[in-house]
PDB file of C-alpha atoms in Angstrom:
ATOM      1  CA  SER A   1      30.243 -26.790  26.952  1.00 55.00           C
ATOM      2  CA  HIS A   2      27.928 -28.340  24.368  1.00 67.00           C
ATOM      3  CA  VAL A   3      26.449 -24.931  23.442  1.00 73.00           C
ATOM      4  CA  PRO A   4      29.021 -22.289  22.374  1.00 78.00           C
ATOM      5  CA  LEU A   5      28.917 -19.013  24.314  1.00 78.00           C
ATOM      6  CA  TYR A   6      28.287 -16.940  21.197  1.00 82.00           C
ATOM      7  CA  HIS A   7      24.709 -18.248  21.181  1.00 80.00           C
ATOM      8  CA  GLU A   8      24.050 -15.885  24.101  1.00 81.00           C
ATOM      9  CA  GLN A   9      24.690 -12.901  21.843  1.00 86.00           C
ATOM     10  CA  ILE A  10      22.742 -14.538  19.018  1.00 89.00           C
ATOM     11  CA  GLY A  11      19.817 -14.938  21.416  1.00 86.00           C
ATOM     12  CA  TYR A  12      19.627 -11.171  21.959  1.00 90.00           C
ATOM     13  CA  ILE A  13      19.733 -10.576  18.205  1.00 93.00           C
ATOM     14  CA  VAL A  14      17.009 -13.165  17.606  1.00 92.00           C
ATOM     15  CA  PHE A  15      14.781 -11.625  20.295  1.00 92.00           C
ATOM     16  CA  ALA A  16      15.253  -8.133  18.850  1.00 95.00           C
ATOM     17  CA  THR A  17      14.438  -9.432  15.364  1.00 95.00           C
ATOM     18  CA  CYS A  18      11.250 -11.087  16.634  1.00 94.00           C
ATOM     19  CA  LEU A  19      10.161  -7.910  18.374  1.00 95.00           C
ATOM     20  CA  ALA A  20      10.932  -5.777  15.325  1.00 96.00           C
ATOM     21  CA  SER A  21       8.997  -8.083  12.985  1.00 96.00           C
ATOM     22  CA  TRP A  22       5.983  -8.079  15.328  1.00 96.00           C
ATOM     23  CA  VAL A  23       5.950  -4.283  15.688  1.00 96.00           C
ATOM     24  CA  THR A  24       6.347  -3.771  11.942  1.00 96.00           C
ATOM     25  CA  ALA A  25       3.608  -6.243  11.011  1.00 96.00           C
ATOM     26  CA  SER A  26       1.309  -4.758  13.681  1.00 95.00           C
ATOM     27  CA  TYR A  27       1.645  -1.123  12.705  1.00 95.00           C
ATOM     28  CA  VAL A  28       1.971  -1.180   8.912  1.00 96.00           C
ATOM     29  CA  SER A  29      -1.455  -0.431   7.454  1.00 95.00           C
ATOM     30  CA  PRO A  30      -3.127  -3.168   5.371  1.00 96.00           C
ATOM     31  CA  GLY A  31      -4.617  -0.458   3.150  1.00 96.00           C
ATOM     32  CA  ASN A  32      -7.972   1.239   3.348  1.00 96.00           C
ATOM     33  CA  VAL A  33     -10.430   1.482   0.454  1.00 96.00           C
ATOM     34  CA  THR A  34     -12.361   4.753   0.515  1.00 95.00           C
ATOM     35  CA  ARG A  35     -13.882   6.949  -2.166  1.00 93.00           C
ATOM     36  CA  GLU A  36     -10.612   8.884  -2.226  1.00 95.00           C
ATOM     37  CA  THR A  37      -8.345   5.815  -2.490  1.00 95.00           C
ATOM     38  CA  LEU A  38     -10.566   3.678  -4.709  1.00 93.00           C
ATOM     39  CA  HIS A  39      -8.491   4.332  -7.843  1.00 93.00           C
ATOM     40  CA  ARG A  40      -5.330   3.267  -6.017  1.00 94.00           C
ATOM     41  CA  TYR A  41      -6.542  -0.226  -5.143  1.00 95.00           C
ATOM     42  CA  ASP A  42      -8.884  -1.018  -8.052  1.00 94.00           C
ATOM     43  CA  ASN A  43      -6.295  -3.107  -9.896  1.00 93.00           C
ATOM     44  CA  TYR A  44      -7.981  -6.499 -10.324  1.00 94.00           C
ATOM     45  CA  PRO A  45     -10.804  -7.615 -12.630  1.00 93.00           C
ATOM     46  CA  HIS A  46     -13.956  -9.174 -11.157  1.00 92.00           C
ATOM     47  CA  ASP A  47     -14.257 -12.895 -11.794  1.00 89.00           C
ATOM     48  CA  ASN A  48     -18.059 -12.814 -11.264  1.00 86.00           C
ATOM     49  CA  LEU A  49     -17.755 -15.845  -9.037  1.00 88.00           C
ATOM     50  CA  LEU A  50     -15.939 -14.904  -5.855  1.00 90.00           C
ATOM     51  CA  PHE A  51     -16.190 -11.211  -6.642  1.00 91.00           C
ATOM     52  CA  VAL A  52     -19.211  -9.965  -8.555  1.00 88.00           C
ATOM     53  CA  GLU A  53     -19.251  -6.755 -10.572  1.00 88.00           C
ATOM     54  CA  HIS A  54     -21.341  -3.697  -9.731  1.00 87.00           C
ATOM     55  CA  GLN A  55     -21.545  -4.463  -6.018  1.00 89.00           C
ATOM     56  CA  ILE A  56     -21.744  -1.847  -3.281  1.00 92.00           C
ATOM     57  CA  CYS A  57     -20.434  -2.287   0.262  1.00 92.00           C
ATOM     58  CA  GLN A  58     -23.641  -2.124   2.284  1.00 90.00           C
ATOM     59  CA  THR A  59     -21.792  -0.716   5.309  1.00 92.00           C
ATOM     60  CA  LEU A  60     -19.611   1.981   3.781  1.00 93.00           C
ATOM     61  CA  GLN A  61     -21.641   2.560   0.601  1.00 92.00           C
ATOM     62  CA  ILE A  62     -18.614   2.402  -1.675  1.00 94.00           C
ATOM     63  CA  LYS A  63     -17.837   0.245  -4.698  1.00 93.00           C
ATOM     64  CA  LYS A  64     -16.619  -3.234  -3.740  1.00 94.00           C
ATOM     65  CA  ILE A  65     -13.487  -3.780  -5.756  1.00 95.00           C
ATOM     66  CA  ALA A  66     -12.278  -7.282  -6.579  1.00 95.00           C
ATOM     67  CA  ARG A  67     -10.420  -9.140  -3.812  1.00 95.00           C
ATOM     68  CA  SER A  68     -11.402  -6.614  -1.141  1.00 95.00           C
ATOM     69  CA  LYS A  69     -13.567  -7.129   1.931  1.00 95.00           C
ATOM     70  CA  TYR A  70     -15.098  -5.119   4.752  1.00 95.00           C
ATOM     71  CA  ASP A  71     -13.388  -5.884   8.070  1.00 95.00           C
ATOM     72  CA  LYS A  72     -15.876  -5.826  10.933  1.00 94.00           C
ATOM     73  CA  TYR A  73     -13.167  -5.458  13.589  1.00 95.00           C
ATOM     74  CA  THR A  74     -11.585  -2.268  12.273  1.00 94.00           C
ATOM     75  CA  HIS A  75     -14.613  -1.033  10.275  1.00 94.00           C
ATOM     76  CA  ARG A  76     -12.541  -0.553   7.136  1.00 95.00           C
ATOM     77  CA  HIS A  77     -12.714  -1.956   3.638  1.00 96.00           C
ATOM     78  CA  ILE A  78      -9.420  -3.803   3.136  1.00 97.00           C
ATOM     79  CA  PRO A  79      -7.866  -4.231  -0.328  1.00 96.00           C
ATOM     80  CA  ARG A  80      -6.798  -7.769  -1.218  1.00 96.00           C
ATOM     81  CA  PHE A  81      -8.093  -8.915   2.157  1.00 97.00           C
ATOM     82  CA  ASP A  82      -6.421 -12.034   3.534  1.00 97.00           C
ATOM     83  CA  HIS A  83      -7.628 -12.468   7.134  1.00 96.00           C
ATOM     84  CA  TYR A  84      -7.782 -10.769  10.516  1.00 97.00           C
ATOM     85  CA  CYS A  85      -4.784 -11.688  12.701  1.00 96.00           C
ATOM     86  CA  ILE A  86      -5.549 -11.804  16.429  1.00 94.00           C
ATOM     87  CA  TRP A  87      -1.820 -11.860  17.301  1.00 93.00           C
ATOM     88  CA  LEU A  88      -1.209  -8.584  15.489  1.00 94.00           C
ATOM     89  CA  LYS A  89      -4.685  -7.184  16.202  1.00 93.00           C
ATOM     90  CA  SER A  90      -4.819  -6.058  12.610  1.00 95.00           C
ATOM     91  CA  PRO A  91      -6.367  -7.195   9.332  1.00 97.00           C
ATOM     92  CA  ILE A  92      -3.893  -8.516   6.777  1.00 97.00           C
ATOM     93  CA  GLY A  93      -4.273  -6.956   3.365  1.00 96.00           C
ATOM     94  CA  GLU A  94      -2.495  -5.705   0.286  1.00 96.00           C
ATOM     95  CA  GLU A  95       0.006  -3.403   1.973  1.00 96.00           C
ATOM     96  CA  ASN A  96       1.049  -5.414   5.039  1.00 96.00           C
ATOM     97  CA  TYR A  97       0.874  -9.024   3.797  1.00 97.00           C
ATOM     98  CA  ARG A  98       4.605  -9.194   3.060  1.00 96.00           C
ATOM     99  CA  PHE A  99       5.374  -8.050   6.609  1.00 97.00           C
ATOM    100  CA  PHE A 100       2.982 -10.675   7.976  1.00 97.00           C
ATOM    101  CA  VAL A 101       4.813 -13.418   6.053  1.00 97.00           C
ATOM    102  CA  LEU A 102       8.140 -12.053   7.343  1.00 97.00           C
ATOM    103  CA  PHE A 103       6.672 -12.163  10.869  1.00 97.00           C
ATOM    104  CA  LEU A 104       5.770 -15.842  10.339  1.00 97.00           C
ATOM    105  CA  ILE A 105       9.218 -16.723   8.975  1.00 97.00           C
ATOM    106  CA  VAL A 106      11.070 -14.991  11.811  1.00 96.00           C
ATOM    107  CA  HIS A 107       8.988 -16.563  14.575  1.00 96.00           C
ATOM    108  CA  ALA A 108       9.003 -20.034  13.014  1.00 96.00           C
ATOM    109  CA  MET A 109      12.791 -19.945  12.706  1.00 95.00           C
ATOM    110  CA  THR A 110      13.118 -18.546  16.249  1.00 95.00           C
ATOM    111  CA  CYS A 111      11.090 -21.389  17.750  1.00 94.00           C
ATOM    112  CA  CYS A 112      13.136 -23.951  15.801  1.00 94.00           C
ATOM    113  CA  TYR A 113      16.368 -22.286  16.928  1.00 92.00           C
ATOM    114  CA  GLY A 114      15.244 -22.136  20.568  1.00 91.00           C
ATOM    115  CA  PHE A 115      14.172 -25.781  20.553  1.00 91.00           C
ATOM    116  CA  SER A 116      17.493 -26.910  19.092  1.00 90.00           C
ATOM    117  CA  ILE A 117      19.560 -24.921  21.628  1.00 88.00           C
ATOM    118  CA  VAL A 118      17.620 -26.108  24.683  1.00 85.00           C
ATOM    119  CA  SER A 119      17.722 -29.685  23.386  1.00 83.00           C
ATOM    120  CA  ARG A 120      21.501 -29.429  23.090  1.00 81.00           C
ATOM    121  CA  LEU A 121      21.623 -28.179  26.674  1.00 79.00           C
ATOM    122  CA  PHE A 122      19.699 -31.204  27.924  1.00 72.00           C
ATOM    123  CA  TRP A 123      21.862 -33.519  25.841  1.00 73.00           C
ATOM    124  CA  GLY A 124      24.963 -31.997  27.400  1.00 74.00           C
ATOM    125  CA  MET A 125      23.520 -32.444  30.890  1.00 70.00           C
ATOM    126  CA  MET A 126      22.904 -36.089  30.160  1.00 67.00           C
ATOM    127  CA  LEU A 127      26.466 -36.613  28.884  1.00 66.00           C
ATOM    128  CA  ASN A 128      27.922 -34.865  31.930  1.00 65.00           C
ATOM    129  CA  SER A 129      25.766 -36.820  34.374  1.00 63.00           C
ATOM    130  CA  SER A 130      27.758 -40.047  33.809  1.00 56.00           C
ATOM    131  CA  LEU A 131      24.406 -41.794  33.537  1.00 54.00           C
ATOM    132  CA  LEU A 132      24.686 -42.343  29.806  1.00 53.00           C
ATOM    133  CA  THR A 133      24.083 -45.948  28.830  1.00 56.00           C
ATOM    134  CA  PRO A 134      24.469 -47.593  25.437  1.00 57.00           C
ATOM    135  CA  THR A 135      20.775 -48.416  25.197  1.00 60.00           C
ATOM    136  CA  PHE A 136      18.698 -45.819  23.400  1.00 57.00           C
ATOM    137  CA  MET A 137      15.606 -46.280  25.557  1.00 59.00           C
ATOM    138  CA  ARG A 138      17.696 -45.882  28.713  1.00 61.00           C
ATOM    139  CA  GLN A 139      19.160 -42.690  27.294  1.00 62.00           C
ATOM    140  CA  VAL A 140      15.617 -41.390  26.802  1.00 63.00           C
ATOM    141  CA  ILE A 141      14.678 -42.344  30.374  1.00 65.00           C
ATOM    142  CA  VAL A 142      17.736 -40.541  31.759  1.00 64.00           C
ATOM    143  CA  LEU A 143      16.964 -37.469  29.685  1.00 64.00           C
ATOM    144  CA  VAL A 144      13.368 -37.362  30.877  1.00 70.00           C
ATOM    145  CA  TYR A 145      14.536 -37.836  34.485  1.00 65.00           C
ATOM    146  CA  ILE A 146      16.875 -34.836  34.237  1.00 66.00           C
ATOM    147  CA  MET A 147      14.207 -32.700  32.592  1.00 66.00           C
ATOM    148  CA  VAL A 148      11.528 -33.500  35.171  1.00 69.00           C
ATOM    149  CA  THR A 149      13.566 -33.473  38.363  1.00 68.00           C
ATOM    150  CA  GLU A 150      16.044 -30.648  37.728  1.00 67.00           C
ATOM    151  CA  HIS A 151      14.738 -28.350  34.987  1.00 72.00           C
ATOM    152  CA  ILE A 152      10.969 -28.748  34.741  1.00 76.00           C
ATOM    153  CA  ILE A 153      10.317 -25.140  33.658  1.00 82.00           C
ATOM    154  CA  LEU A 154      12.987 -25.263  30.965  1.00 80.00           C
ATOM    155  CA  ALA A 155      11.593 -28.612  29.811  1.00 80.00           C
ATOM    156  CA  CYS A 156       8.077 -27.140  29.518  1.00 85.00           C
ATOM    157  CA  VAL A 157       9.468 -24.204  27.533  1.00 86.00           C
ATOM    158  CA  ASN A 158      11.229 -26.608  25.184  1.00 86.00           C
ATOM    159  CA  VAL A 159       8.063 -28.648  24.623  1.00 88.00           C
ATOM    160  CA  PHE A 160       6.158 -25.425  23.954  1.00 92.00           C
ATOM    161  CA  MET A 161       8.780 -24.275  21.418  1.00 92.00           C
ATOM    162  CA  PHE A 162       8.607 -27.638  19.651  1.00 94.00           C
ATOM    163  CA  ILE A 163       4.809 -27.436  19.355  1.00 95.00           C
ATOM    164  CA  MET A 164       4.958 -23.810  18.154  1.00 95.00           C
ATOM    165  CA  SER A 165       7.670 -24.723  15.633  1.00 95.00           C
ATOM    166  CA  VAL A 166       5.417 -27.367  14.075  1.00 96.00           C
ATOM    167  CA  LEU A 167       2.362 -25.087  14.041  1.00 96.00           C
ATOM    168  CA  LEU A 168       4.192 -22.043  12.660  1.00 96.00           C
ATOM    169  CA  LEU A 169       5.956 -24.063   9.959  1.00 97.00           C
ATOM    170  CA  ALA A 170       2.618 -25.580   8.921  1.00 97.00           C
ATOM    171  CA  PHE A 171       0.988 -22.134   8.848  1.00 96.00           C
ATOM    172  CA  LEU A 172       3.929 -20.734   6.897  1.00 97.00           C
ATOM    173  CA  GLY A 173       3.704 -23.642   4.461  1.00 97.00           C
ATOM    174  CA  PHE A 174       0.013 -22.894   3.904  1.00 97.00           C
ATOM    175  CA  HIS A 175       0.760 -19.249   3.121  1.00 97.00           C
ATOM    176  CA  LEU A 176       3.584 -20.191   0.758  1.00 97.00           C
ATOM    177  CA  TYR A 177       1.101 -22.495  -0.996  1.00 96.00           C
ATOM    178  CA  ILE A 178      -1.538 -19.793  -1.482  1.00 96.00           C
ATOM    179  CA  ILE A 179       1.171 -17.318  -2.526  1.00 96.00           C
ATOM    180  CA  SER A 180       2.286 -19.746  -5.243  1.00 95.00           C
ATOM    181  CA  ASN A 181      -1.333 -19.865  -6.458  1.00 94.00           C
ATOM    182  CA  ASN A 182      -1.850 -16.094  -6.087  1.00 94.00           C
ATOM    183  CA  MET A 183      -4.674 -16.552  -3.572  1.00 95.00           C
ATOM    184  CA  THR A 184      -5.513 -15.001  -0.248  1.00 96.00           C
ATOM    185  CA  THR A 185      -6.755 -16.954   2.762  1.00 96.00           C
ATOM    186  CA  ASN A 186     -10.183 -15.424   2.192  1.00 95.00           C
ATOM    187  CA  GLU A 187     -10.195 -16.578  -1.439  1.00 95.00           C
ATOM    188  CA  TYR A 188      -8.851 -20.040  -0.608  1.00 96.00           C
ATOM    189  CA  PHE A 189     -11.801 -20.864   1.638  1.00 94.00           C
ATOM    190  CA  LYS A 190     -14.240 -19.451  -0.925  1.00 92.00           C
ATOM    191  CA  TRP A 191     -12.677 -21.650  -3.583  1.00 93.00           C
ATOM    192  CA  ARG A 192     -13.204 -24.619  -1.281  1.00 92.00           C
ATOM    193  CA  LYS A 193     -16.925 -23.817  -1.409  1.00 90.00           C
ATOM    194  CA  VAL A 194     -16.768 -23.781  -5.206  1.00 89.00           C
ATOM    195  CA  TRP A 195     -14.824 -27.062  -5.382  1.00 90.00           C
ATOM    196  CA  LYS A 196     -17.276 -28.787  -3.025  1.00 89.00           C
ATOM    197  CA  TRP A 197     -20.244 -27.532  -5.038  1.00 87.00           C
ATOM    198  CA  TYR A 198     -18.749 -28.833  -8.302  1.00 87.00           C
ATOM    199  CA  GLU A 199     -17.926 -32.166  -6.690  1.00 87.00           C
ATOM    200  CA  TRP A 200     -21.467 -32.471  -5.340  1.00 86.00           C
ATOM    201  CA  GLU A 201     -23.207 -31.472  -8.565  1.00 83.00           C
ATOM    202  CA  SER A 202     -20.959 -33.716 -10.668  1.00 85.00           C
ATOM    203  CA  LYS A 203     -21.784 -36.627  -8.362  1.00 86.00           C
ATOM    204  CA  ARG A 204     -25.530 -35.905  -8.585  1.00 82.00           C
ATOM    205  CA  GLN A 205     -25.333 -35.721 -12.373  1.00 81.00           C
ATOM    206  CA  SER A 206     -23.427 -39.006 -12.571  1.00 82.00           C
ATOM    207  CA  GLN A 207     -25.913 -40.761 -10.290  1.00 80.00           C
ATOM    208  CA  SER A 208     -28.862 -39.385 -12.245  1.00 78.00           C
ATOM    209  CA  LEU A 209     -27.470 -40.531 -15.576  1.00 76.00           C
ATOM    210  CA  SER A 210     -26.945 -44.039 -14.232  1.00 76.00           C
ATOM    211  CA  SER A 211     -30.432 -44.314 -12.765  1.00 72.00           C
ATOM    212  CA  SER A 212     -34.006 -43.688 -13.849  1.00 55.00           C
ATOM    213  CA  SER A 213     -34.836 -41.129 -11.186  1.00 54.00           C
ATOM    214  CA  GLY A 214     -36.807 -39.009 -13.621  1.00 51.00           C
ATOM    215  CA  LYS A 215     -35.195 -35.751 -12.546  1.00 59.00           C
ATOM    216  CA  ALA A 216     -34.601 -33.148 -15.207  1.00 63.00           C
ATOM    217  CA  ILE A 217     -31.096 -32.579 -16.452  1.00 65.00           C
ATOM    218  CA  LEU A 218     -29.963 -29.325 -17.969  1.00 65.00           C
ATOM    219  CA  LYS A 219     -27.952 -30.579 -20.916  1.00 60.00           C
ATOM    220  CA  SER A 220     -26.095 -27.308 -21.425  1.00 60.00           C
ATOM    221  CA  GLU A 221     -23.301 -26.537 -19.002  1.00 65.00           C
ATOM    222  CA  VAL A 222     -23.979 -24.011 -16.242  1.00 65.00           C
ATOM    223  CA  ASN A 223     -21.261 -21.379 -16.090  1.00 68.00           C
ATOM    224  CA  VAL A 224     -21.624 -20.102 -12.519  1.00 67.00           C
ATOM    225  CA  SER A 225     -19.495 -17.062 -13.284  1.00 68.00           C
ATOM    226  CA  SER A 226     -21.917 -15.832 -15.948  1.00 67.00           C
ATOM    227  CA  SER A 227     -24.786 -13.387 -15.457  1.00 62.00           C
ATOM    228  CA  SER A 228     -27.586 -15.787 -16.432  1.00 62.00           C
ATOM    229  CA  SER A 229     -30.464 -16.376 -14.013  1.00 61.00           C
ATOM    230  CA  VAL A 230     -29.521 -20.059 -13.587  1.00 58.00           C
ATOM    231  CA  ALA A 231     -25.934 -19.113 -12.804  1.00 63.00           C
ATOM    232  CA  ILE A 232     -27.079 -16.536 -10.244  1.00 66.00           C
ATOM    233  CA  GLN A 233     -29.266 -19.116  -8.506  1.00 64.00           C
ATOM    234  CA  HIS A 234     -26.456 -21.645  -8.190  1.00 63.00           C
ATOM    235  CA  ARG A 235     -23.832 -19.034  -7.302  1.00 66.00           C
ATOM    236  CA  SER A 236     -26.095 -18.009  -4.447  1.00 68.00           C
ATOM    237  CA  LYS A 237     -26.295 -21.649  -3.309  1.00 67.00           C
ATOM    238  CA  ILE A 238     -22.525 -22.044  -3.316  1.00 73.00           C
ATOM    239  CA  PHE A 239     -21.913 -19.132  -0.976  1.00 69.00           C
ATOM    240  CA  ASP A 240     -25.131 -19.176   1.015  1.00 60.00           C
ATOM    241  CA  THR A 241     -23.382 -20.361   4.188  1.00 36.00           C
ATOM    242  CA  VAL A 242     -19.956 -18.826   3.690  1.00 37.00           C
ATOM    243  CA  VAL A 243     -20.180 -16.896   6.966  1.00 36.00           C
ATOM    244  CA  ALA A 244     -20.394 -19.003  10.106  1.00 34.00           C
ATOM    245  CA  ASP A 245     -22.533 -16.582  12.126  1.00 33.00           C
ATOM    246  CA  GLY A 246     -25.420 -16.852   9.670  1.00 35.00           C
ATOM    247  CA  THR A 247     -24.931 -13.520   7.920  1.00 38.00           C
ATOM    248  CA  HIS A 248     -24.105 -13.296   4.229  1.00 42.00           C
ATOM    249  CA  ASP A 249     -20.595 -12.495   3.144  1.00 45.00           C
ATOM    250  CA  GLU A 250     -20.706  -9.112   1.435  1.00 44.00           C
ATOM    251  CA  GLU A 251     -18.113 -10.192  -1.089  1.00 43.00           C
ATOM    252  CA  VAL A 252     -20.301 -12.797  -2.750  1.00 41.00           C
ATOM    253  CA  ALA A 253     -23.797 -12.254  -1.512  1.00 39.00           C
ATOM    254  CA  GLY A 254     -24.065  -8.546  -1.019  1.00 38.00           C
ATOM    255  CA  SER A 255     -26.535  -7.860  -3.793  1.00 37.00           C
ATOM    256  CA  THR A 256     -30.275  -8.103  -3.447  1.00 34.00           C
ATOM    257  CA  THR A 257     -30.320 -10.570  -6.319  1.00 35.00           C
ATOM    258  CA  LEU A 258     -28.069 -13.103  -4.650  1.00 36.00           C
ATOM    259  CA  ASN A 259     -29.620 -12.748  -1.226  1.00 38.00           C
ATOM    260  CA  THR A 260     -33.286 -12.930  -2.136  1.00 35.00           C
ATOM    261  CA  ARG A 261     -33.499 -15.392  -5.023  1.00 37.00           C
ATOM    262  CA  LYS A 262     -34.668 -18.659  -3.528  1.00 41.00           C
ATOM    263  CA  ASP A 263     -35.765 -20.541  -6.633  1.00 46.00           C
ATOM    264  CA  ASN A 264     -36.080 -24.206  -5.907  1.00 48.00           C
ATOM    265  CA  THR A 265     -33.261 -25.945  -7.762  1.00 50.00           C
ATOM    266  CA  GLU A 266     -32.867 -28.916  -5.439  1.00 55.00           C
ATOM    267  CA  ASN A 267     -34.842 -31.215  -7.739  1.00 60.00           C
ATOM    268  CA  THR A 268     -32.993 -30.162 -10.877  1.00 71.00           C
ATOM    269  CA  ILE A 269     -29.864 -32.013 -11.914  1.00 75.00           C
ATOM    270  CA  ILE A 270     -27.459 -29.768 -13.789  1.00 75.00           C
ATOM    271  CA  ASN A 271     -24.312 -30.225 -15.777  1.00 78.00           C
ATOM    272  CA  PRO A 272     -21.791 -28.148 -13.806  1.00 79.00           C
ATOM    273  CA  GLY A 273     -19.251 -28.263 -16.612  1.00 77.00           C
ATOM    274  CA  THR A 274     -15.601 -27.620 -15.877  1.00 81.00           C
ATOM    275  CA  ILE A 275     -14.390 -25.962 -12.703  1.00 84.00           C
ATOM    276  CA  PRO A 276     -13.629 -22.268 -13.296  1.00 84.00           C
ATOM    277  CA  LYS A 277     -10.006 -21.169 -13.181  1.00 87.00           C
ATOM    278  CA  ASN A 278      -8.562 -18.715 -10.714  1.00 90.00           C
ATOM    279  CA  ILE A 279      -8.079 -15.685 -12.973  1.00 92.00           C
ATOM    280  CA  TYR A 280      -5.697 -14.092 -10.493  1.00 92.00           C
ATOM    281  CA  ASN A 281      -3.177 -16.913 -10.745  1.00 87.00           C
TER     282      ASN A 281
END
């Protein structure tokens, strides 16, 4: 009596919507950069920091356009690559990102809806049990007793939906954040490398200026997005460990220059200057 009967019909609609969003997000192509489609996806300038000009995909031997990345799971070069989604078994890229976000919204709202309905059911059971007491803690004890002794499976489902609601809303919030900054997930974690490098180098410079360590300081600012030899050395350092399995990320370290230059810059204190801006925002 505490949950109107029309929620049964709404439940079928919600389930169908979830299924439809999953199928759509799974089967819509993220895009595929080939020699034939290169002109279609080459719409962004290179920032020479995250995405360096005149790079070639070492696997497919095609031009690496800005914001793209080779996906090792599907063996395709994905335009505006975001990430590979294990739930959809598909990379998320330029052409299916909107459907991925819709998939997140639908499933986050579904979990919240399911949790609220089941919670109302348990609340109704507690009211109908004539065990309701005016003390809040006793109400909680009665509710837990009913959940554990009479409806343990339903209680586990409700706990699961609560946890998934929190996780999906947090994940959705993250994607809304990077959307507002015109980033992809791939670019966000690369920018974290850049931010950490600037923080580290700025700290080293500050410590060197306040001490008599004797280390050399490059008085001119180092623009890591430039094509100078010093910039190339430090750009290589920023992204040297961007891939966890020990291989270099093709997006930022695909060239022979970035991979092989190992000039010793550890003992040189530099002026990192100002943090570069995200040109895609």
